Amino acid sequence: MRFLTTALLFLSLLISNHVSATINSTPVLTEAEALLHTDPRQALQVTERYLMQRRLAETSNRPHSNNEADRSIRTPLNTVHAYLISAKAHGILLHREKAWKFLALAKEIATTHHLKRALLEVTLAETSLLLTLNNDPTAAEKLLQTLIAEIPKLTDMHSSRVQRLTFETTLLNAIIVTEQENEQETLAQFDIAKNALGTDANLKLKVRYQIALGNYFLRINAHERALSELLSAYWQASENDLSPQIAQANIALTKLYQQKGAFNKALQHANQAAEFYEQYDLKCGLSETQTLLAGLYHQQGRYNFALVHYFNALELEKTLARDVQIADINVAIANTYLKLLRYPQAKEYVNDAIKLAKNANAMEVLAQALIVKGEQALLTQQTDVAIDALKQALSHATAINNYKLKRDSLAQLSQAYEQKPDFPSALYFQRRYDEISQRDETQRRNQETESFKQSQRVIERQLQFDDMQKQHAENTQTIVEQKKINLFLLGSLSVLLLVLVLRNRAASMRLNQLQDLQKELYTHPRSGLRNLRMLNDRLSNSLAKTSANFEQWYLGEMIHEPLSDKLSFAMFEVPFLKVVYLQHGYHQGLELERQMGDFLKSHIIKPARLYHFSDAMFIYIEPNAETLNAPERLASKIQQLVDDFVQETGLEDVDNRLRIGMADYPFLPRAFTSINDKELIDILLMATSAARQACKNELSSQWVQISAIDSTPAACFADNNVRQACLDGISTGLLKVKTSANGEINWQTVHESDKN
């Protein structure tokens, strides 16, 4: 019984860890695995549906892949996982045949497809089923040793999945070794399991290890060490909301406090565990907690409360059909009725227990039942019946080497022979009882010695802790003083940073305002293009730079002529921008002018530049242009831009004729600096005015370019009146005029004001 309880505890610990930790799986099976420790029936439904809805993949495909893009198939690895979940779920539900059936299917698939690690997982599950369902620790240990030998042969020994498999194996091995009554060897096995966890242990695995170790200490009555491990596991599980582990720790703490006589604490933990198992309708766990509660009430002498919980546990066990547990509870009920002096009921339940224990071949429960029967017979003066029952109990206790049951049997036999009366026999059994009691006393003294040593270590740690607390208080005071200084410095720094941030914010705001004003200053209010003010600011610098480069080349300071600094200028007038205000109104005119500005900005390719000179007049500048000395190409480019805009906006009724005046810079080949920016603009205005005259005469777009011949001297432009100088240069032939007009241009008519 004791080993079976330990094995059942390990199964619950094993199930609480998801197999997904060691086997790659699909989300469906991971979800089913998570349901094992709360709803095993639902886990079975999920896996059964998964196996029914999907067919096993072909063996030619990669059996280790879990990327099941096709939801109609399942890989061999996931099939093994599904069978393992089903086997474990049936094991929890105590369906022995079905558990072994699904385990065999998992083993067959893993063997067929050579899934080495999955096969080890199947072997581990088989070992736990041998313990829990078959109650065969010998076979389980033999299989476990085979598993331990196979794990090091895996190629990915240092992966987290293999490390967890190693932990599961070593922990199970430690639990099996606990039955060998060798504390040193058992603790060594637990140390191996702890080392398998690694330094960065998973919290859930660590809690499981502590619960298993605490239960071992509880079994050998090392209560202080058990309390340390179990409380640590309980609080870590509580802080991280690990409900199954909390319930397992509660059961172990209930047994610990029960043995130490702290019944209130034991009842508190037992009730917490019962709430969990009742919430998830887990009958095995709920039956155990009901039995624990009944035992606590029995020890307190509250026999009626004990009977209520015993009957609840009995009802649960009948639904589970576990004969051994039913017999054990019947023994407890019979013993409780004896305390209430209700001998007929005690006799009825103890006889039922004897019958069930014999059928189940449960020698420990049978011995307990026979002892209770003997006690009942003694109380009812049936001495011979009592002696017969107690001798059978002694025989069974000796066969299973259970010293507690042997001691209880011998004590009752001594009383029975004394009641007969057969004093020699009574003395014989009393002496045998004393021998066993002496052994128990020796064990008790050893335990007390160990307990004293443990208490001594606790006191030493407490003294060290007090010293550390004192040192901590001194360090805390120093830290507080340092914090005050740091806070003062931090406050000062914060104020300084705040001032800097505010100043930076104000400067940023002013900079943004300045940028907005600068943008507004240099942008035409209607078209959004660069305006005349920016042209005046930028053009003088640009021309000065170009002139300087040309002078360096001319004087021989530069080897190659700086063609990149030659500029083509074109001033063009768009008459329909004036007409649209008259025909469509102010608002429509503004909108059209804004659209044209946006259009031109998006179609001008850098480094070319465009300026809005005045109403309906623009200046286009192109450095190192392909259209240099090719005015017809430059005029065609500008005309194409305007035509594209007219076509895009759908202005079919407008006059899209243009008047384009053009000039290149440097204007005079031999005197680069003789013409400045304002004089160049005057020349462009003259050319544009001539183009306007030609446009009126021929009713089509016209362009005019004024350029100087190579021998034009700078003296021609010595006069401040550049317009008059241009007229003189045209008349003398020093300036060339190219135009698209067919007729002659009457310069005197165009510039009549200058002549006057």
PDB file of C-alpha atoms in Angstrom, residues 106-356:
ATOM      1  CA  ALA A 106       2.683   4.163 -29.306  1.00  0.00           C
ATOM      2  CA  LYS A 107       5.571   1.735 -28.960  1.00  0.00           C
ATOM      3  CA  GLU A 108       4.761   0.074 -32.288  1.00  0.00           C
ATOM      4  CA  ILE A 109       4.714   3.392 -34.206  1.00  0.00           C
ATOM      5  CA  ALA A 110       7.928   4.618 -32.536  1.00  0.00           C
ATOM      6  CA  THR A 111       9.718   1.347 -33.309  1.00  0.00           C
ATOM      7  CA  THR A 112       8.489   1.157 -36.920  1.00  0.00           C
ATOM      8  CA  HIS A 113       9.586   4.720 -37.745  1.00  0.00           C
ATOM      9  CA  HIS A 114      12.819   4.583 -35.705  1.00  0.00           C
ATOM     10  CA  LEU A 115      11.866   7.482 -33.434  1.00  0.00           C
ATOM     11  CA  LYS A 116      14.570   7.006 -30.807  1.00  0.00           C
ATOM     12  CA  ARG A 117      13.694   9.781 -28.389  1.00  0.00           C
ATOM     13  CA  ALA A 118       9.971   9.099 -28.682  1.00  0.00           C
ATOM     14  CA  LEU A 119      10.670   5.428 -27.951  1.00  0.00           C
ATOM     15  CA  LEU A 120      12.437   6.463 -24.736  1.00  0.00           C
ATOM     16  CA  GLU A 121       9.380   8.539 -23.797  1.00  0.00           C
ATOM     17  CA  VAL A 122       7.209   5.460 -24.342  1.00  0.00           C
ATOM     18  CA  THR A 123       9.556   3.403 -22.157  1.00  0.00           C
ATOM     19  CA  LEU A 124       9.339   5.993 -19.375  1.00  0.00           C
ATOM     20  CA  ALA A 125       5.530   5.919 -19.541  1.00  0.00           C
ATOM     21  CA  GLU A 126       5.637   2.103 -19.495  1.00  0.00           C
ATOM     22  CA  THR A 127       7.764   2.190 -16.336  1.00  0.00           C
ATOM     23  CA  SER A 128       5.293   4.472 -14.545  1.00  0.00           C
ATOM     24  CA  LEU A 129       2.368   2.249 -15.578  1.00  0.00           C
ATOM     25  CA  LEU A 130       4.190  -0.821 -14.236  1.00  0.00           C
ATOM     26  CA  LEU A 131       4.377   0.963 -10.893  1.00  0.00           C
ATOM     27  CA  THR A 132       0.877   2.433 -10.748  1.00  0.00           C
ATOM     28  CA  LEU A 133      -1.317  -0.079 -12.544  1.00  0.00           C
ATOM     29  CA  ASN A 134       0.580  -3.336 -12.081  1.00  0.00           C
ATOM     30  CA  ASN A 135       2.218  -2.503  -8.719  1.00  0.00           C
ATOM     31  CA  ASP A 136       5.373  -4.240  -9.959  1.00  0.00           C
ATOM     32  CA  PRO A 137       8.417  -2.225  -8.782  1.00  0.00           C
ATOM     33  CA  THR A 138      10.856  -4.978  -9.726  1.00  0.00           C
ATOM     34  CA  ALA A 139       9.859  -4.971 -13.411  1.00  0.00           C
ATOM     35  CA  ALA A 140       9.702  -1.175 -13.380  1.00  0.00           C
ATOM     36  CA  GLU A 141      13.222  -0.879 -11.977  1.00  0.00           C
ATOM     37  CA  LYS A 142      14.608  -3.336 -14.536  1.00  0.00           C
ATOM     38  CA  LEU A 143      13.037  -1.419 -17.419  1.00  0.00           C
ATOM     39  CA  LEU A 144      14.196   1.856 -15.904  1.00  0.00           C
ATOM     40  CA  GLN A 145      17.823   0.740 -15.847  1.00  0.00           C
ATOM     41  CA  THR A 146      17.561  -0.055 -19.562  1.00  0.00           C
ATOM     42  CA  LEU A 147      16.179   3.435 -20.158  1.00  0.00           C
ATOM     43  CA  ILE A 148      18.991   5.064 -18.148  1.00  0.00           C
ATOM     44  CA  ALA A 149      21.545   3.205 -20.274  1.00  0.00           C
ATOM     45  CA  GLU A 150      19.928   4.328 -23.556  1.00  0.00           C
ATOM     46  CA  ILE A 151      19.639   8.065 -22.858  1.00  0.00           C
ATOM     47  CA  PRO A 152      23.400   8.844 -23.175  1.00  0.00           C
ATOM     48  CA  LYS A 153      23.326   7.374 -26.705  1.00  0.00           C
ATOM     49  CA  LEU A 154      21.159  10.279 -27.955  1.00  0.00           C
ATOM     50  CA  THR A 155      23.009  12.713 -30.209  1.00  0.00           C
ATOM     51  CA  ASP A 156      21.431  15.858 -28.697  1.00  0.00           C
ATOM     52  CA  MET A 157      22.336  15.127 -25.078  1.00  0.00           C
ATOM     53  CA  HIS A 158      22.613  18.796 -24.151  1.00  0.00           C
ATOM     54  CA  SER A 159      19.221  19.848 -25.515  1.00  0.00           C
ATOM     55  CA  SER A 160      16.544  20.902 -23.026  1.00  0.00           C
ATOM     56  CA  ARG A 161      14.227  18.064 -24.114  1.00  0.00           C
ATOM     57  CA  VAL A 162      16.778  15.351 -23.406  1.00  0.00           C
ATOM     58  CA  GLN A 163      17.721  16.989 -20.104  1.00  0.00           C
ATOM     59  CA  ARG A 164      14.088  16.873 -19.019  1.00  0.00           C
ATOM     60  CA  LEU A 165      13.828  13.253 -20.056  1.00  0.00           C
ATOM     61  CA  THR A 166      16.936  12.561 -17.947  1.00  0.00           C
ATOM     62  CA  PHE A 167      15.310  14.312 -14.993  1.00  0.00           C
ATOM     63  CA  GLU A 168      12.079  12.303 -15.317  1.00  0.00           C
ATOM     64  CA  THR A 169      14.080   9.074 -15.411  1.00  0.00           C
ATOM     65  CA  THR A 170      16.369   9.852 -12.486  1.00  0.00           C
ATOM     66  CA  LEU A 171      13.488  11.119 -10.339  1.00  0.00           C
ATOM     67  CA  LEU A 172      11.507   7.929 -10.965  1.00  0.00           C
ATOM     68  CA  ASN A 173      14.600   5.903 -10.131  1.00  0.00           C
ATOM     69  CA  ALA A 174      14.996   7.817  -6.853  1.00  0.00           C
ATOM     70  CA  ILE A 175      11.358   7.080  -5.923  1.00  0.00           C
ATOM     71  CA  ILE A 176      11.843   3.364  -6.597  1.00  0.00           C
ATOM     72  CA  VAL A 177      15.021   3.325  -4.493  1.00  0.00           C
ATOM     73  CA  THR A 178      13.105   4.816  -1.522  1.00  0.00           C
ATOM     74  CA  GLU A 179      11.593   1.362  -0.927  1.00  0.00           C
ATOM     75  CA  GLN A 180      15.022  -0.173  -0.301  1.00  0.00           C
ATOM     76  CA  GLU A 181      15.349   1.314   3.207  1.00  0.00           C
ATOM     77  CA  ASN A 182      18.787   2.774   2.369  1.00  0.00           C
ATOM     78  CA  GLU A 183      18.799   6.485   3.105  1.00  0.00           C
ATOM     79  CA  GLN A 184      22.287   7.179   1.775  1.00  0.00           C
ATOM     80  CA  GLU A 185      21.605   5.526  -1.583  1.00  0.00           C
ATOM     81  CA  THR A 186      18.203   7.182  -1.875  1.00  0.00           C
ATOM     82  CA  LEU A 187      19.565  10.679  -1.220  1.00  0.00           C
ATOM     83  CA  ALA A 188      22.328  10.003  -3.757  1.00  0.00           C
ATOM     84  CA  GLN A 189      19.672   9.195  -6.365  1.00  0.00           C
ATOM     85  CA  PHE A 190      17.768  12.370  -5.488  1.00  0.00           C
ATOM     86  CA  ASP A 191      21.016  14.331  -5.918  1.00  0.00           C
ATOM     87  CA  ILE A 192      21.396  12.833  -9.407  1.00  0.00           C
ATOM     88  CA  ALA A 193      17.860  13.984 -10.239  1.00  0.00           C
ATOM     89  CA  LYS A 194      18.657  17.467  -8.891  1.00  0.00           C
ATOM     90  CA  ASN A 195      21.789  17.670 -11.044  1.00  0.00           C
ATOM     91  CA  ALA A 196      19.703  16.692 -14.068  1.00  0.00           C
ATOM     92  CA  LEU A 197      17.616  19.826 -13.458  1.00  0.00           C
ATOM     93  CA  GLY A 198      20.637  22.016 -14.175  1.00  0.00           C
ATOM     94  CA  THR A 199      21.407  25.460 -12.795  1.00  0.00           C
ATOM     95  CA  ASP A 200      18.565  27.194 -14.646  1.00  0.00           C
ATOM     96  CA  ALA A 201      15.860  24.769 -13.573  1.00  0.00           C
ATOM     97  CA  ASN A 202      12.296  24.982 -14.825  1.00  0.00           C
ATOM     98  CA  LEU A 203      10.127  26.083 -11.888  1.00  0.00           C
ATOM     99  CA  LYS A 204       7.522  23.371 -12.400  1.00  0.00           C
ATOM    100  CA  LEU A 205      10.197  20.654 -12.471  1.00  0.00           C
ATOM    101  CA  LYS A 206      11.861  22.106  -9.378  1.00  0.00           C
ATOM    102  CA  VAL A 207       8.551  22.041  -7.454  1.00  0.00           C
ATOM    103  CA  ARG A 208       7.957  18.425  -8.482  1.00  0.00           C
ATOM    104  CA  TYR A 209      11.443  17.484  -7.265  1.00  0.00           C
ATOM    105  CA  GLN A 210      10.877  19.187  -3.907  1.00  0.00           C
ATOM    106  CA  ILE A 211       7.518  17.446  -3.394  1.00  0.00           C
ATOM    107  CA  ALA A 212       9.050  14.034  -4.158  1.00  0.00           C
ATOM    108  CA  LEU A 213      12.011  14.668  -1.825  1.00  0.00           C
ATOM    109  CA  GLY A 214       9.719  16.013   0.892  1.00  0.00           C
ATOM    110  CA  ASN A 215       7.543  12.903   0.700  1.00  0.00           C
ATOM    111  CA  TYR A 216      10.643  10.745   1.125  1.00  0.00           C
ATOM    112  CA  PHE A 217      11.718  12.682   4.228  1.00  0.00           C
ATOM    113  CA  LEU A 218       8.156  12.361   5.529  1.00  0.00           C
ATOM    114  CA  ARG A 219       8.301   8.597   4.995  1.00  0.00           C
ATOM    115  CA  ILE A 220      11.477   8.246   7.106  1.00  0.00           C
ATOM    116  CA  ASN A 221      10.050  10.624   9.739  1.00  0.00           C
ATOM    117  CA  ALA A 222      12.644  13.353   9.057  1.00  0.00           C
ATOM    118  CA  HIS A 223       9.977  15.933   9.723  1.00  0.00           C
ATOM    119  CA  GLU A 224      12.142  19.081   9.774  1.00  0.00           C
ATOM    120  CA  ARG A 225      13.706  18.335   6.382  1.00  0.00           C
ATOM    121  CA  ALA A 226      10.321  17.312   4.974  1.00  0.00           C
ATOM    122  CA  LEU A 227       8.766  20.558   6.205  1.00  0.00           C
ATOM    123  CA  SER A 228      11.541  22.614   4.580  1.00  0.00           C
ATOM    124  CA  GLU A 229      11.121  20.964   1.165  1.00  0.00           C
ATOM    125  CA  LEU A 230       7.318  20.817   1.179  1.00  0.00           C
ATOM    126  CA  LEU A 231       6.775  24.399   2.352  1.00  0.00           C
ATOM    127  CA  SER A 232       9.226  25.664  -0.250  1.00  0.00           C
ATOM    128  CA  ALA A 233       7.379  23.715  -2.959  1.00  0.00           C
ATOM    129  CA  TYR A 234       3.992  24.895  -1.653  1.00  0.00           C
ATOM    130  CA  TRP A 235       4.883  28.606  -1.690  1.00  0.00           C
ATOM    131  CA  GLN A 236       6.613  28.491  -5.063  1.00  0.00           C
ATOM    132  CA  ALA A 237       3.617  26.695  -6.577  1.00  0.00           C
ATOM    133  CA  SER A 238       1.228  29.208  -4.944  1.00  0.00           C
ATOM    134  CA  GLU A 239       3.177  32.241  -6.168  1.00  0.00           C
ATOM    135  CA  ASN A 240       3.174  30.900  -9.743  1.00  0.00           C
ATOM    136  CA  ASP A 241      -0.410  29.527  -9.705  1.00  0.00           C
ATOM    137  CA  LEU A 242       0.593  25.888 -10.307  1.00  0.00           C
ATOM    138  CA  SER A 243      -2.713  24.386  -9.111  1.00  0.00           C
ATOM    139  CA  PRO A 244      -1.925  20.633  -9.441  1.00  0.00           C
ATOM    140  CA  GLN A 245       1.384  21.063  -7.626  1.00  0.00           C
ATOM    141  CA  ILE A 246      -0.353  23.093  -4.897  1.00  0.00           C
ATOM    142  CA  ALA A 247      -2.792  20.207  -4.342  1.00  0.00           C
ATOM    143  CA  GLN A 248       0.045  17.637  -4.180  1.00  0.00           C
ATOM    144  CA  ALA A 249       1.989  19.786  -1.705  1.00  0.00           C
ATOM    145  CA  ASN A 250      -1.184  20.221   0.372  1.00  0.00           C
ATOM    146  CA  ILE A 251      -1.650  16.432   0.656  1.00  0.00           C
ATOM    147  CA  ALA A 252       1.974  15.924   1.739  1.00  0.00           C
ATOM    148  CA  LEU A 253       1.753  18.793   4.274  1.00  0.00           C
ATOM    149  CA  THR A 254      -1.488  17.318   5.636  1.00  0.00           C
ATOM    150  CA  LYS A 255       0.290  14.032   6.375  1.00  0.00           C
ATOM    151  CA  LEU A 256       3.240  15.873   7.938  1.00  0.00           C
ATOM    152  CA  TYR A 257       1.127  18.017  10.259  1.00  0.00           C
ATOM    153  CA  GLN A 258      -0.988  14.968  11.105  1.00  0.00           C
ATOM    154  CA  GLN A 259       2.084  13.069  12.257  1.00  0.00           C
ATOM    155  CA  LYS A 260       3.241  16.052  14.328  1.00  0.00           C
ATOM    156  CA  GLY A 261      -0.220  16.480  15.899  1.00  0.00           C
ATOM    157  CA  ALA A 262      -0.866  19.958  14.365  1.00  0.00           C
ATOM    158  CA  PHE A 263      -4.419  19.028  13.401  1.00  0.00           C
ATOM    159  CA  ASN A 264      -5.643  22.548  12.583  1.00  0.00           C
ATOM    160  CA  LYS A 265      -2.873  23.085  10.030  1.00  0.00           C
ATOM    161  CA  ALA A 266      -3.426  19.585   8.668  1.00  0.00           C
ATOM    162  CA  LEU A 267      -7.165  20.249   8.224  1.00  0.00           C
ATOM    163  CA  GLN A 268      -6.415  23.537   6.479  1.00  0.00           C
ATOM    164  CA  HIS A 269      -4.165  21.922   3.863  1.00  0.00           C
ATOM    165  CA  ALA A 270      -6.448  18.899   3.432  1.00  0.00           C
ATOM    166  CA  ASN A 271      -9.434  21.157   2.717  1.00  0.00           C
ATOM    167  CA  GLN A 272      -7.429  23.144   0.163  1.00  0.00           C
ATOM    168  CA  ALA A 273      -6.489  19.946  -1.654  1.00  0.00           C
ATOM    169  CA  ALA A 274     -10.093  18.693  -1.512  1.00  0.00           C
ATOM    170  CA  GLU A 275     -11.329  21.940  -3.097  1.00  0.00           C
ATOM    171  CA  PHE A 276      -8.990  21.482  -6.073  1.00  0.00           C
ATOM    172  CA  TYR A 277      -9.927  17.833  -6.708  1.00  0.00           C
ATOM    173  CA  GLU A 278     -13.626  18.571  -6.248  1.00  0.00           C
ATOM    174  CA  GLN A 279     -13.456  21.503  -8.658  1.00  0.00           C
ATOM    175  CA  TYR A 280     -12.009  19.319 -11.437  1.00  0.00           C
ATOM    176  CA  ASP A 281     -13.971  16.184 -10.422  1.00  0.00           C
ATOM    177  CA  LEU A 282     -10.795  14.123  -9.972  1.00  0.00           C
ATOM    178  CA  LYS A 283     -12.131  11.175  -7.975  1.00  0.00           C
ATOM    179  CA  CYS A 284      -8.782   9.593  -7.072  1.00  0.00           C
ATOM    180  CA  GLY A 285      -7.416  12.739  -5.481  1.00  0.00           C
ATOM    181  CA  LEU A 286     -10.748  13.591  -3.864  1.00  0.00           C
ATOM    182  CA  SER A 287     -10.958  10.115  -2.330  1.00  0.00           C
ATOM    183  CA  GLU A 288      -7.466  10.503  -0.866  1.00  0.00           C
ATOM    184  CA  THR A 289      -8.294  13.909   0.659  1.00  0.00           C
ATOM    185  CA  GLN A 290     -11.551  12.587   2.117  1.00  0.00           C
ATOM    186  CA  THR A 291      -9.635   9.711   3.690  1.00  0.00           C
ATOM    187  CA  LEU A 292      -7.069  12.124   5.118  1.00  0.00           C
ATOM    188  CA  LEU A 293      -9.806  14.340   6.579  1.00  0.00           C
ATOM    189  CA  ALA A 294     -11.480  11.299   8.113  1.00  0.00           C
ATOM    190  CA  GLY A 295      -8.180  10.173   9.666  1.00  0.00           C
ATOM    191  CA  LEU A 296      -7.643  13.642  11.158  1.00  0.00           C
ATOM    192  CA  TYR A 297     -11.109  13.671  12.741  1.00  0.00           C
ATOM    193  CA  HIS A 298     -10.521  10.122  13.987  1.00  0.00           C
ATOM    194  CA  GLN A 299      -7.314  11.158  15.737  1.00  0.00           C
ATOM    195  CA  GLN A 300      -9.123  14.062  17.354  1.00  0.00           C
ATOM    196  CA  GLY A 301     -11.835  11.750  18.666  1.00  0.00           C
ATOM    197  CA  ARG A 302     -14.492  13.303  16.416  1.00  0.00           C
ATOM    198  CA  TYR A 303     -15.655   9.921  15.183  1.00  0.00           C
ATOM    199  CA  ASN A 304     -18.961  10.980  13.611  1.00  0.00           C
ATOM    200  CA  PHE A 305     -17.183  13.525  11.400  1.00  0.00           C
ATOM    201  CA  ALA A 306     -14.649  10.835  10.555  1.00  0.00           C
ATOM    202  CA  LEU A 307     -17.406   8.451   9.471  1.00  0.00           C
ATOM    203  CA  VAL A 308     -18.943  11.080   7.165  1.00  0.00           C
ATOM    204  CA  HIS A 309     -15.671  11.522   5.289  1.00  0.00           C
ATOM    205  CA  TYR A 310     -14.927   7.783   5.279  1.00  0.00           C
ATOM    206  CA  PHE A 311     -18.317   7.114   3.682  1.00  0.00           C
ATOM    207  CA  ASN A 312     -17.686   9.872   1.086  1.00  0.00           C
ATOM    208  CA  ALA A 313     -14.360   8.251   0.233  1.00  0.00           C
ATOM    209  CA  LEU A 314     -15.990   4.798   0.126  1.00  0.00           C
ATOM    210  CA  GLU A 315     -18.603   6.016  -2.350  1.00  0.00           C
ATOM    211  CA  LEU A 316     -15.906   7.486  -4.582  1.00  0.00           C
ATOM    212  CA  GLU A 317     -13.835   4.294  -4.463  1.00  0.00           C
ATOM    213  CA  LYS A 318     -16.832   2.179  -5.405  1.00  0.00           C
ATOM    214  CA  THR A 319     -17.249   4.258  -8.564  1.00  0.00           C
ATOM    215  CA  LEU A 320     -13.525   3.737  -9.251  1.00  0.00           C
ATOM    216  CA  ALA A 321     -13.847  -0.007  -8.451  1.00  0.00           C
ATOM    217  CA  ARG A 322     -10.507  -0.124  -6.589  1.00  0.00           C
ATOM    218  CA  ASP A 323     -10.896  -3.125  -4.294  1.00  0.00           C
ATOM    219  CA  VAL A 324      -7.724  -2.481  -2.287  1.00  0.00           C
ATOM    220  CA  GLN A 325      -8.746   1.088  -1.428  1.00  0.00           C
ATOM    221  CA  ILE A 326     -12.316  -0.036  -0.670  1.00  0.00           C
ATOM    222  CA  ALA A 327     -10.983  -2.686   1.711  1.00  0.00           C
ATOM    223  CA  ASP A 328      -8.655  -0.143   3.369  1.00  0.00           C
ATOM    224  CA  ILE A 329     -11.541   2.301   3.951  1.00  0.00           C
ATOM    225  CA  ASN A 330     -13.736  -0.510   5.296  1.00  0.00           C
ATOM    226  CA  VAL A 331     -10.998  -1.280   7.850  1.00  0.00           C
ATOM    227  CA  ALA A 332     -10.919   2.376   8.885  1.00  0.00           C
ATOM    228  CA  ILE A 333     -14.736   2.487   9.189  1.00  0.00           C
ATOM    229  CA  ALA A 334     -14.726  -0.688  11.284  1.00  0.00           C
ATOM    230  CA  ASN A 335     -12.034   0.757  13.538  1.00  0.00           C
ATOM    231  CA  THR A 336     -14.092   3.951  13.970  1.00  0.00           C
ATOM    232  CA  TYR A 337     -17.214   1.945  14.898  1.00  0.00           C
ATOM    233  CA  LEU A 338     -15.123   0.162  17.516  1.00  0.00           C
ATOM    234  CA  LYS A 339     -14.320   3.537  19.086  1.00  0.00           C
ATOM    235  CA  LEU A 340     -18.056   4.248  19.149  1.00  0.00           C
ATOM    236  CA  LEU A 341     -18.672   0.791  20.732  1.00  0.00           C
ATOM    237  CA  ARG A 342     -20.905  -0.193  17.819  1.00  0.00           C
ATOM    238  CA  TYR A 343     -19.595  -3.738  17.487  1.00  0.00           C
ATOM    239  CA  PRO A 344     -22.105  -5.202  14.942  1.00  0.00           C
ATOM    240  CA  GLN A 345     -21.328  -2.471  12.400  1.00  0.00           C
ATOM    241  CA  ALA A 346     -17.601  -2.885  13.038  1.00  0.00           C
ATOM    242  CA  LYS A 347     -17.872  -6.626  12.452  1.00  0.00           C
ATOM    243  CA  GLU A 348     -19.821  -6.121   9.224  1.00  0.00           C
ATOM    244  CA  TYR A 349     -17.282  -3.717   7.691  1.00  0.00           C
ATOM    245  CA  VAL A 350     -14.221  -5.641   8.810  1.00  0.00           C
ATOM    246  CA  ASN A 351     -15.578  -8.877   7.291  1.00  0.00           C
ATOM    247  CA  ASP A 352     -16.189  -7.023   4.007  1.00  0.00           C
ATOM    248  CA  ALA A 353     -12.637  -5.702   4.168  1.00  0.00           C
ATOM    249  CA  ILE A 354     -11.176  -9.169   4.721  1.00  0.00           C
ATOM    250  CA  LYS A 355     -13.108 -10.574   1.768  1.00  0.00           C
ATOM    251  CA  LEU A 356     -12.005  -7.758  -0.587  1.00  0.00           C
TER     252      LEU A 356
END
